[in-house]
Short mmCIF file of C-alpha atoms and ligand atoms in Angstrom, two decimals:
data_model
loop_
_atom_site.label_atom_id
_atom_site.label_comp_id
_atom_site.label_asym_id
_atom_site.label_seq_id
_atom_site.Cartn_x
_atom_site.Cartn_y
_atom_site.Cartn_z
CA MET A 16 -21.19 21.67 11.98
CA LYS A 17 -20.71 18.19 10.50
CA ILE A 18 -17.43 18.02 8.61
CA ASP A 19 -17.37 16.09 5.31
CA LEU A 20 -13.74 15.85 4.23
CA LEU A 21 -14.58 14.15 0.93
CA THR A 22 -16.09 17.38 -0.38
CA THR A 23 -12.57 18.89 -0.37
CA VAL A 24 -10.98 16.49 -2.87
CA GLU A 25 -11.12 15.13 -6.41
CA SER A 26 -8.95 12.09 -5.64
CA GLY A 27 -7.89 11.31 -2.12
CA GLY A 28 -5.80 8.67 -0.39
CA CYS A 29 -3.00 6.97 -2.27
CA SER A 30 -4.66 7.72 -5.62
CA ALA A 31 -3.29 11.26 -5.22
CA LYS A 32 0.24 9.98 -5.94
CA LEU A 33 2.28 11.33 -8.85
CA ASN A 34 2.49 9.24 -12.01
CA PRO A 35 5.07 6.52 -11.15
CA LYS A 36 6.80 6.93 -14.53
CA ASP A 37 7.31 10.66 -13.98
CA LEU A 38 8.39 10.05 -10.40
CA GLU A 39 11.06 7.52 -11.41
CA ALA A 40 12.41 9.98 -13.98
CA LEU A 41 12.40 12.85 -11.47
CA LEU A 42 14.27 10.79 -8.87
CA GLN A 43 17.10 10.14 -11.35
CA VAL A 44 18.60 13.56 -10.56
CA ILE A 45 19.19 12.71 -6.90
CA PRO A 46 22.80 11.61 -6.35
CA LYS A 47 23.02 7.97 -5.21
CA SER A 48 23.99 7.38 -1.59
CA THR A 49 26.80 4.87 -1.18
CA ASP A 50 27.04 3.91 2.47
CA PRO A 51 27.62 0.23 3.26
CA ASN A 52 25.18 0.52 6.17
CA LEU A 53 22.39 1.69 3.91
CA LEU A 54 20.74 -1.70 3.32
CA VAL A 55 17.76 -0.45 1.29
CA ASP A 56 17.82 2.88 -0.56
CA ILE A 57 15.76 4.68 -3.16
CA ASP A 58 17.22 2.52 -5.99
CA THR A 59 14.69 -0.32 -5.90
CA HIS A 60 11.68 1.93 -5.12
CA ASP A 61 11.01 -0.03 -1.97
CA ASP A 62 8.54 0.97 0.74
CA ALA A 63 11.11 2.44 3.14
CA ALA A 64 14.82 3.04 3.64
CA VAL A 65 16.76 0.71 5.95
CA TYR A 66 19.97 1.73 7.72
CA LYS A 67 22.07 -0.64 9.80
CA ILE A 68 23.33 0.84 13.07
CA ASN A 69 24.88 -2.32 14.56
CA GLU A 70 24.88 -6.11 14.15
CA ASP A 71 21.43 -6.45 15.77
CA THR A 72 19.54 -3.38 14.68
CA ALA A 73 18.67 -1.55 11.50
CA ILE A 74 16.38 1.46 11.48
CA ILE A 75 13.54 1.82 8.99
CA THR A 76 12.42 5.31 7.97
CA THR A 77 9.44 6.19 5.84
CA THR A 78 6.73 8.77 5.33
CA ASP A 79 3.36 8.85 3.59
CA PHE A 80 0.62 11.48 3.63
CA PHE A 81 -2.42 12.18 1.47
CA PRO A 82 -5.71 14.07 1.12
CA PRO A 83 -8.96 12.64 2.56
CA ILE A 84 -10.20 9.22 1.46
CA CYS A 85 -13.40 9.40 3.54
CA SER A 86 -15.77 11.95 5.06
CA ASP A 87 -15.18 11.48 8.78
CA PRO A 88 -12.01 13.17 10.13
CA TYR A 89 -11.38 10.57 12.86
CA GLU A 90 -11.67 7.72 10.37
CA PHE A 91 -9.38 9.56 7.93
CA GLY A 92 -6.78 9.91 10.69
CA GLN A 93 -6.93 6.17 11.41
CA ILE A 94 -6.58 5.22 7.73
CA ALA A 95 -3.74 7.66 7.03
CA ALA A 96 -1.82 6.38 10.07
CA ALA A 97 -2.40 2.70 9.20
CA ASN A 98 -1.15 3.46 5.70
CA SER A 99 2.01 5.23 6.91
CA LEU A 100 2.83 2.46 9.39
CA SER A 101 2.35 -0.13 6.65
CA ASP A 102 5.64 0.70 4.93
CA VAL A 103 7.51 -0.35 8.10
CA TYR A 104 5.54 -3.61 8.21
CA ALA A 105 6.24 -4.22 4.51
CA MET A 106 9.96 -4.28 5.40
CA GLY A 107 9.31 -6.84 8.16
CA GLY A 108 9.85 -4.26 10.91
CA LYS A 109 8.21 -2.86 14.02
CA PRO A 110 7.31 0.85 14.23
CA LEU A 111 8.66 2.65 17.31
CA THR A 112 8.02 6.38 16.95
CA ALA A 113 6.23 8.64 14.49
CA LEU A 114 5.79 12.32 13.68
CA ASN A 115 2.53 13.84 12.49
CA ILE A 116 2.51 15.56 9.11
CA MET A 117 -0.55 17.77 8.86
CA MET A 118 -1.84 20.26 6.33
CA TYR A 119 -5.14 21.83 7.30
CA PRO A 120 -7.24 24.79 6.11
CA SER A 121 -8.15 26.38 9.42
CA VAL A 122 -10.13 29.13 7.70
CA THR A 123 -12.29 26.86 5.52
CA LEU A 124 -12.88 23.97 7.93
CA PRO A 125 -13.68 23.92 11.66
CA LEU A 126 -10.62 23.21 13.81
CA GLU A 127 -12.49 20.33 15.37
CA GLY A 128 -11.67 18.39 12.18
CA TYR A 129 -7.96 18.94 12.78
CA SER A 130 -8.09 17.48 16.28
CA GLU A 131 -10.29 14.59 15.16
CA ILE A 132 -7.78 13.63 12.42
CA LEU A 133 -4.96 13.71 14.98
CA ARG A 134 -7.00 11.66 17.45
CA GLY A 135 -7.60 9.00 14.77
CA GLY A 136 -3.87 8.93 14.03
CA TYR A 137 -2.94 8.63 17.71
CA ASP A 138 -5.39 5.81 18.31
CA LYS A 139 -4.13 3.81 15.32
CA ALA A 140 -0.48 4.40 16.28
CA ALA A 141 -1.27 3.31 19.85
CA GLU A 142 -2.83 0.11 18.49
CA ALA A 143 0.44 -0.46 16.62
CA GLY A 144 2.48 0.13 19.79
CA CYS A 145 4.02 3.18 18.14
CA LEU A 146 4.50 6.51 19.95
CA ILE A 147 3.63 9.76 18.20
CA VAL A 148 6.28 12.11 19.53
CA GLY A 149 5.73 15.34 17.61
CA GLY A 150 5.05 16.65 14.15
CA HIS A 151 4.55 19.63 11.93
CA SER A 152 1.44 21.45 10.67
CA ILE A 153 0.92 24.02 7.95
CA GLU A 154 -2.10 25.81 6.52
CA ASP A 155 -3.23 24.16 3.29
CA TYR A 156 -6.32 23.21 1.30
CA PRO A 157 -7.43 20.46 0.88
CA PRO A 158 -6.27 18.89 4.16
CA LYS A 159 -3.55 16.23 4.07
CA TYR A 160 -2.35 13.96 6.83
CA GLY A 161 0.12 11.17 7.43
CA LEU A 162 3.06 10.08 9.55
CA ALA A 163 6.83 9.95 9.25
CA VAL A 164 7.60 6.66 10.96
CA THR A 165 10.77 5.19 12.44
CA GLY A 166 10.93 1.47 13.04
CA THR A 167 13.47 -1.28 13.54
CA VAL A 168 14.28 -4.66 12.07
CA HIS A 169 17.13 -7.13 12.52
CA PRO A 170 19.64 -6.42 9.69
CA ASP A 171 19.53 -10.10 8.63
CA ARG A 172 15.73 -10.15 8.55
CA VAL A 173 14.96 -7.20 6.30
CA ILE A 174 12.11 -7.92 3.88
CA THR A 175 12.50 -6.05 0.60
CA ASN A 176 10.82 -5.87 -2.78
CA ALA A 177 14.15 -6.92 -4.34
CA ASN A 178 14.34 -10.42 -2.86
CA ALA A 179 11.62 -12.33 -4.73
CA GLN A 180 12.96 -15.74 -5.84
CA PRO A 181 11.76 -17.99 -8.65
CA GLY A 182 9.49 -20.61 -7.10
CA ASP A 183 8.08 -18.27 -4.42
CA ILE A 184 4.31 -18.34 -3.92
CA LEU A 185 2.52 -14.97 -3.97
CA ILE A 186 0.02 -14.20 -1.24
CA LEU A 187 -2.14 -11.07 -1.00
CA THR A 188 -3.66 -10.25 2.41
CA LYS A 189 -6.38 -7.68 1.64
CA PRO A 190 -8.99 -7.45 -1.12
CA ILE A 191 -8.61 -5.10 -4.10
CA GLY A 192 -11.02 -2.42 -5.34
CA SER A 193 -10.96 0.31 -2.70
CA GLY A 194 -10.22 3.06 -5.25
CA ILE A 195 -13.24 2.07 -7.30
CA LEU A 196 -15.50 1.82 -4.24
CA VAL A 197 -14.48 5.27 -2.99
CA ALA A 198 -15.08 6.75 -6.45
CA GLY A 199 -18.46 4.98 -6.53
CA HIS A 200 -19.29 6.34 -3.10
CA LYS A 201 -18.72 9.91 -4.30
CA LEU A 202 -21.14 9.26 -7.18
CA GLU A 203 -23.59 7.64 -4.73
CA LEU A 204 -23.26 4.34 -6.62
CA SER A 205 -21.55 2.22 -3.93
CA GLU A 206 -23.63 0.18 -1.50
CA LYS A 207 -23.16 1.54 2.01
CA ASP A 208 -21.95 -1.79 3.44
CA ASP A 209 -19.49 -2.35 0.58
CA TYR A 210 -18.00 1.11 1.05
CA GLN A 211 -17.71 0.65 4.82
CA CYS A 212 -16.01 -2.72 4.27
CA ALA A 213 -13.45 -0.95 2.05
CA LEU A 214 -12.76 1.62 4.82
CA ASP A 215 -12.52 -1.11 7.48
CA ASN A 216 -9.91 -2.93 5.40
CA MET A 217 -7.91 0.30 5.07
CA LYS A 218 -7.90 0.69 8.86
CA LEU A 219 -6.62 -2.84 9.39
CA LEU A 220 -2.93 -2.75 10.40
CA ASN A 221 -0.46 -4.90 8.46
CA SER A 222 1.29 -5.63 11.78
CA ASN A 223 0.21 -9.27 12.08
CA GLY A 224 1.18 -9.82 8.45
CA ALA A 225 4.69 -8.53 9.22
CA GLU A 226 5.02 -10.83 12.24
CA LEU A 227 3.84 -13.83 10.25
CA MET A 228 6.24 -13.05 7.40
CA GLN A 229 9.09 -13.19 9.93
CA LYS A 230 7.73 -16.38 11.50
CA TYR A 231 7.74 -18.07 8.08
CA SER A 232 11.11 -16.64 6.95
CA CYS A 233 9.77 -14.52 4.09
CA ARG A 234 12.38 -12.25 2.51
CA ALA A 235 10.36 -10.39 -0.10
CA ALA A 236 7.17 -8.36 0.11
CA THR A 237 5.66 -4.97 -0.56
CA ASP A 238 2.41 -3.31 0.41
CA VAL A 239 -0.21 -2.54 -2.23
CA THR A 240 -1.07 1.16 -2.38
CA GLY A 241 -1.46 3.88 -5.00
CA PHE A 242 0.39 2.16 -7.86
CA SER A 243 -2.15 -0.72 -7.76
CA LEU A 244 -1.63 -4.47 -7.44
CA ALA A 245 -0.18 -4.60 -10.96
CA GLY A 246 2.11 -1.60 -10.38
CA HIS A 247 3.52 -2.82 -7.07
CA ALA A 248 3.90 -6.39 -8.39
CA LEU A 249 5.79 -5.07 -11.41
CA LYS A 250 8.05 -2.92 -9.19
CA MET A 251 8.84 -6.05 -7.16
CA ALA A 252 9.53 -8.11 -10.31
CA LEU A 253 11.89 -5.45 -11.69
CA ALA A 254 13.70 -4.89 -8.38
CA SER A 255 14.13 -8.68 -7.95
CA LYS A 256 14.99 -9.32 -11.64
CA VAL A 257 12.30 -12.01 -11.88
CA SER A 258 8.88 -12.34 -13.50
CA ILE A 259 5.65 -12.42 -11.54
CA ARG A 260 2.54 -14.28 -12.66
CA ILE A 261 -0.82 -13.36 -11.16
CA ASP A 262 -4.06 -15.23 -11.74
CA SER A 263 -6.66 -12.44 -11.65
CA GLU A 264 -9.40 -14.99 -10.89
CA LYS A 265 -7.70 -15.69 -7.56
CA VAL A 266 -7.24 -12.05 -6.54
CA PRO A 267 -9.64 -11.28 -3.65
CA LEU A 268 -11.98 -8.40 -4.48
CA LEU A 269 -14.02 -6.11 -2.27
CA ASN A 270 -17.71 -6.78 -2.59
CA GLY A 271 -19.29 -4.47 -5.16
CA ALA A 272 -16.03 -3.40 -6.83
CA LEU A 273 -16.40 -5.55 -9.94
CA ALA A 274 -20.01 -4.44 -10.51
CA LEU A 275 -18.96 -0.79 -10.23
CA ALA A 276 -16.12 -1.34 -12.71
CA ASP A 277 -18.60 -3.05 -15.06
CA SER A 278 -20.79 0.05 -14.90
CA GLY A 279 -17.82 2.22 -15.93
CA CYS A 280 -16.85 3.60 -12.52
CA ILE A 281 -13.07 3.62 -12.95
CA PRO A 282 -11.02 6.39 -11.30
CA CYS A 283 -8.35 8.08 -13.43
CA ALA A 284 -5.54 6.75 -11.20
CA ALA A 285 -6.14 3.33 -12.81
CA PHE A 286 -5.34 4.75 -16.25
CA ARG A 287 -2.20 6.40 -14.89
CA ASN A 288 -1.14 3.01 -13.48
CA GLU A 289 -1.95 1.32 -16.80
CA ASP A 290 0.35 3.77 -18.55
CA TYR A 291 3.10 2.87 -16.06
CA VAL A 292 2.87 -0.94 -16.35
CA LYS A 293 1.77 -1.53 -19.93
CA ASP A 294 5.17 -1.85 -21.66
CA LEU A 295 6.42 -4.45 -19.18
CA THR A 296 3.19 -6.32 -18.49
CA HIS A 297 1.45 -9.03 -20.44
CA PHE A 298 -2.33 -8.94 -20.01
CA SER A 299 -4.05 -12.16 -21.00
CA ASP A 300 -6.68 -11.79 -23.73
CA MET A 301 -8.97 -13.88 -21.53
CA MET A 302 -9.17 -11.15 -18.88
CA ASN A 303 -12.12 -8.82 -19.31
CA TYR A 304 -11.80 -5.05 -19.17
CA SER A 305 -13.25 -4.58 -15.67
CA LYS A 306 -10.88 -7.18 -14.18
CA ARG A 307 -7.96 -5.51 -15.90
CA MET A 308 -8.90 -2.12 -14.44
CA LEU A 309 -9.31 -3.65 -10.96
CA MET A 310 -5.73 -4.95 -11.16
CA LEU A 311 -4.76 -1.32 -11.92
CA ASP A 312 -6.98 0.29 -9.27
CA ALA A 313 -5.09 2.54 -6.82
CA GLN A 314 -5.40 1.15 -3.30
CA THR A 315 -5.16 3.09 -0.07
CA SER A 316 -3.64 1.28 2.91
CA GLY A 317 -3.84 -2.00 1.00
CA GLY A 318 -2.60 -5.41 2.01
CA LEU A 319 0.81 -7.05 1.88
CA LEU A 320 1.91 -8.78 -1.31
CA ILE A 321 4.07 -11.54 0.14
CA CYS A 322 6.55 -13.92 -1.49
CA ALA A 323 6.39 -17.15 0.51
CA LYS A 324 8.67 -20.16 0.24
CA LYS A 325 6.68 -23.03 -1.28
CA GLU A 326 7.09 -25.25 1.80
CA TYR A 327 5.64 -22.62 4.16
CA ALA A 328 2.99 -21.04 1.93
CA GLY A 329 0.10 -23.23 3.09
CA GLN A 330 0.71 -22.70 6.81
CA LEU A 331 1.38 -19.00 6.35
CA LEU A 332 -1.87 -18.57 4.42
CA GLN A 333 -3.83 -20.38 7.11
CA GLU A 334 -2.47 -18.14 9.87
CA LEU A 335 -2.94 -14.99 7.80
CA LYS A 336 -6.59 -15.86 7.28
CA ASN A 337 -7.26 -15.63 11.03
CA VAL A 338 -6.51 -11.90 10.89
CA TYR A 339 -7.01 -11.10 7.19
CA PRO A 340 -9.91 -13.28 6.06
CA TYR A 341 -9.55 -12.32 2.37
CA SER A 342 -5.94 -13.61 2.19
CA ALA A 343 -5.31 -15.75 -0.87
CA VAL A 344 -2.59 -17.27 -3.02
CA ILE A 345 -2.75 -15.20 -6.20
CA GLY A 346 0.26 -16.29 -8.22
CA GLU A 347 3.93 -17.17 -8.31
CA VAL A 348 7.41 -15.91 -9.03
CA THR A 349 9.38 -17.31 -11.98
CA ALA A 350 12.75 -16.67 -13.56
CA ARG A 351 12.78 -13.47 -15.61
CA ASP A 352 10.82 -13.96 -18.81
CA GLU A 353 10.02 -11.54 -21.64
CA PHE A 354 7.73 -9.42 -19.43
CA GLY A 355 8.13 -8.49 -15.77
CA LEU A 356 4.47 -9.13 -14.99
CA TYR A 357 2.00 -11.62 -16.44
CA LEU A 358 -1.67 -11.15 -15.60
CA PHE A 359 -4.02 -13.97 -16.46
CO1 CO B 8 4.51 0.97 0.40
CO1 CO B 9 4.70 4.51 0.98
CO1 CO B 10 9.77 -3.65 1.39
#
């Protein structure tokens, strides 16, 4: 029997996240940890926690899991693993070990799907040089999969979303629009090649991006996932107490995404993200509706949003393009202005 995981979900991948506004309110009740070795905690809503164990090593811990974003179980496993590993890369680290997190309906779906998801995850982790050393499975419908990842970084070289400095140049490494293309695919509106290109970009590890950020002394970045380019950029602006300006004309888009948005194919996660950013974001009147919704489109296993020092930005971009051909300068960081995020 051919397994089609997409038939099990309304919204899969990172678009299945909770509303970020609700989440921030819910997290308020957790007592704050105050350990001097805890270099990055939940406070700034960064991609992962970072804990210093000695002068040379800090450990990075993070987990992500979500329902299917594509039909093929092996491909879903690869994407979910790439997405989980990405939060380590977004902190400038290297993943070492990971645990599988698996929810699978063994009564509704053939067990072959379970092993194919795991195989996809193992292969992607192996590509990252990360060992999967165990995990946990429970019975659940629809299926969900991801990793809990442990990585390391030098304590002086942690890259956070709270370190953006006025004058930094903003680089994005992967194109936007995967949420819209997946929604279009379900409605049989996406071109086959465009949809496959979206999946291929999701499978692409952010590992080289992390290495290049370290090579060019970057100290601020985040990865773009379910809260959209606008949502993650705003989180970075707020955590860093700066403003971020993005020129939407320069934001790389997946082929076919704009046309789908024009035809009204906009997943509800984009409206949830709009609700989150709208009070602190200035949208230029010049930007049309489809562009605006693309900036709010929930991404799965998206690229790195990197703050580069002006003097290194050109070289960094050139090297990034060898691995991530869509990489582009999309804006800049300024001193804190009236709004956290300006979209032109
Ligand atoms: Co992240
Ligand atoms: Co995450
Ligand atoms: Co980070």
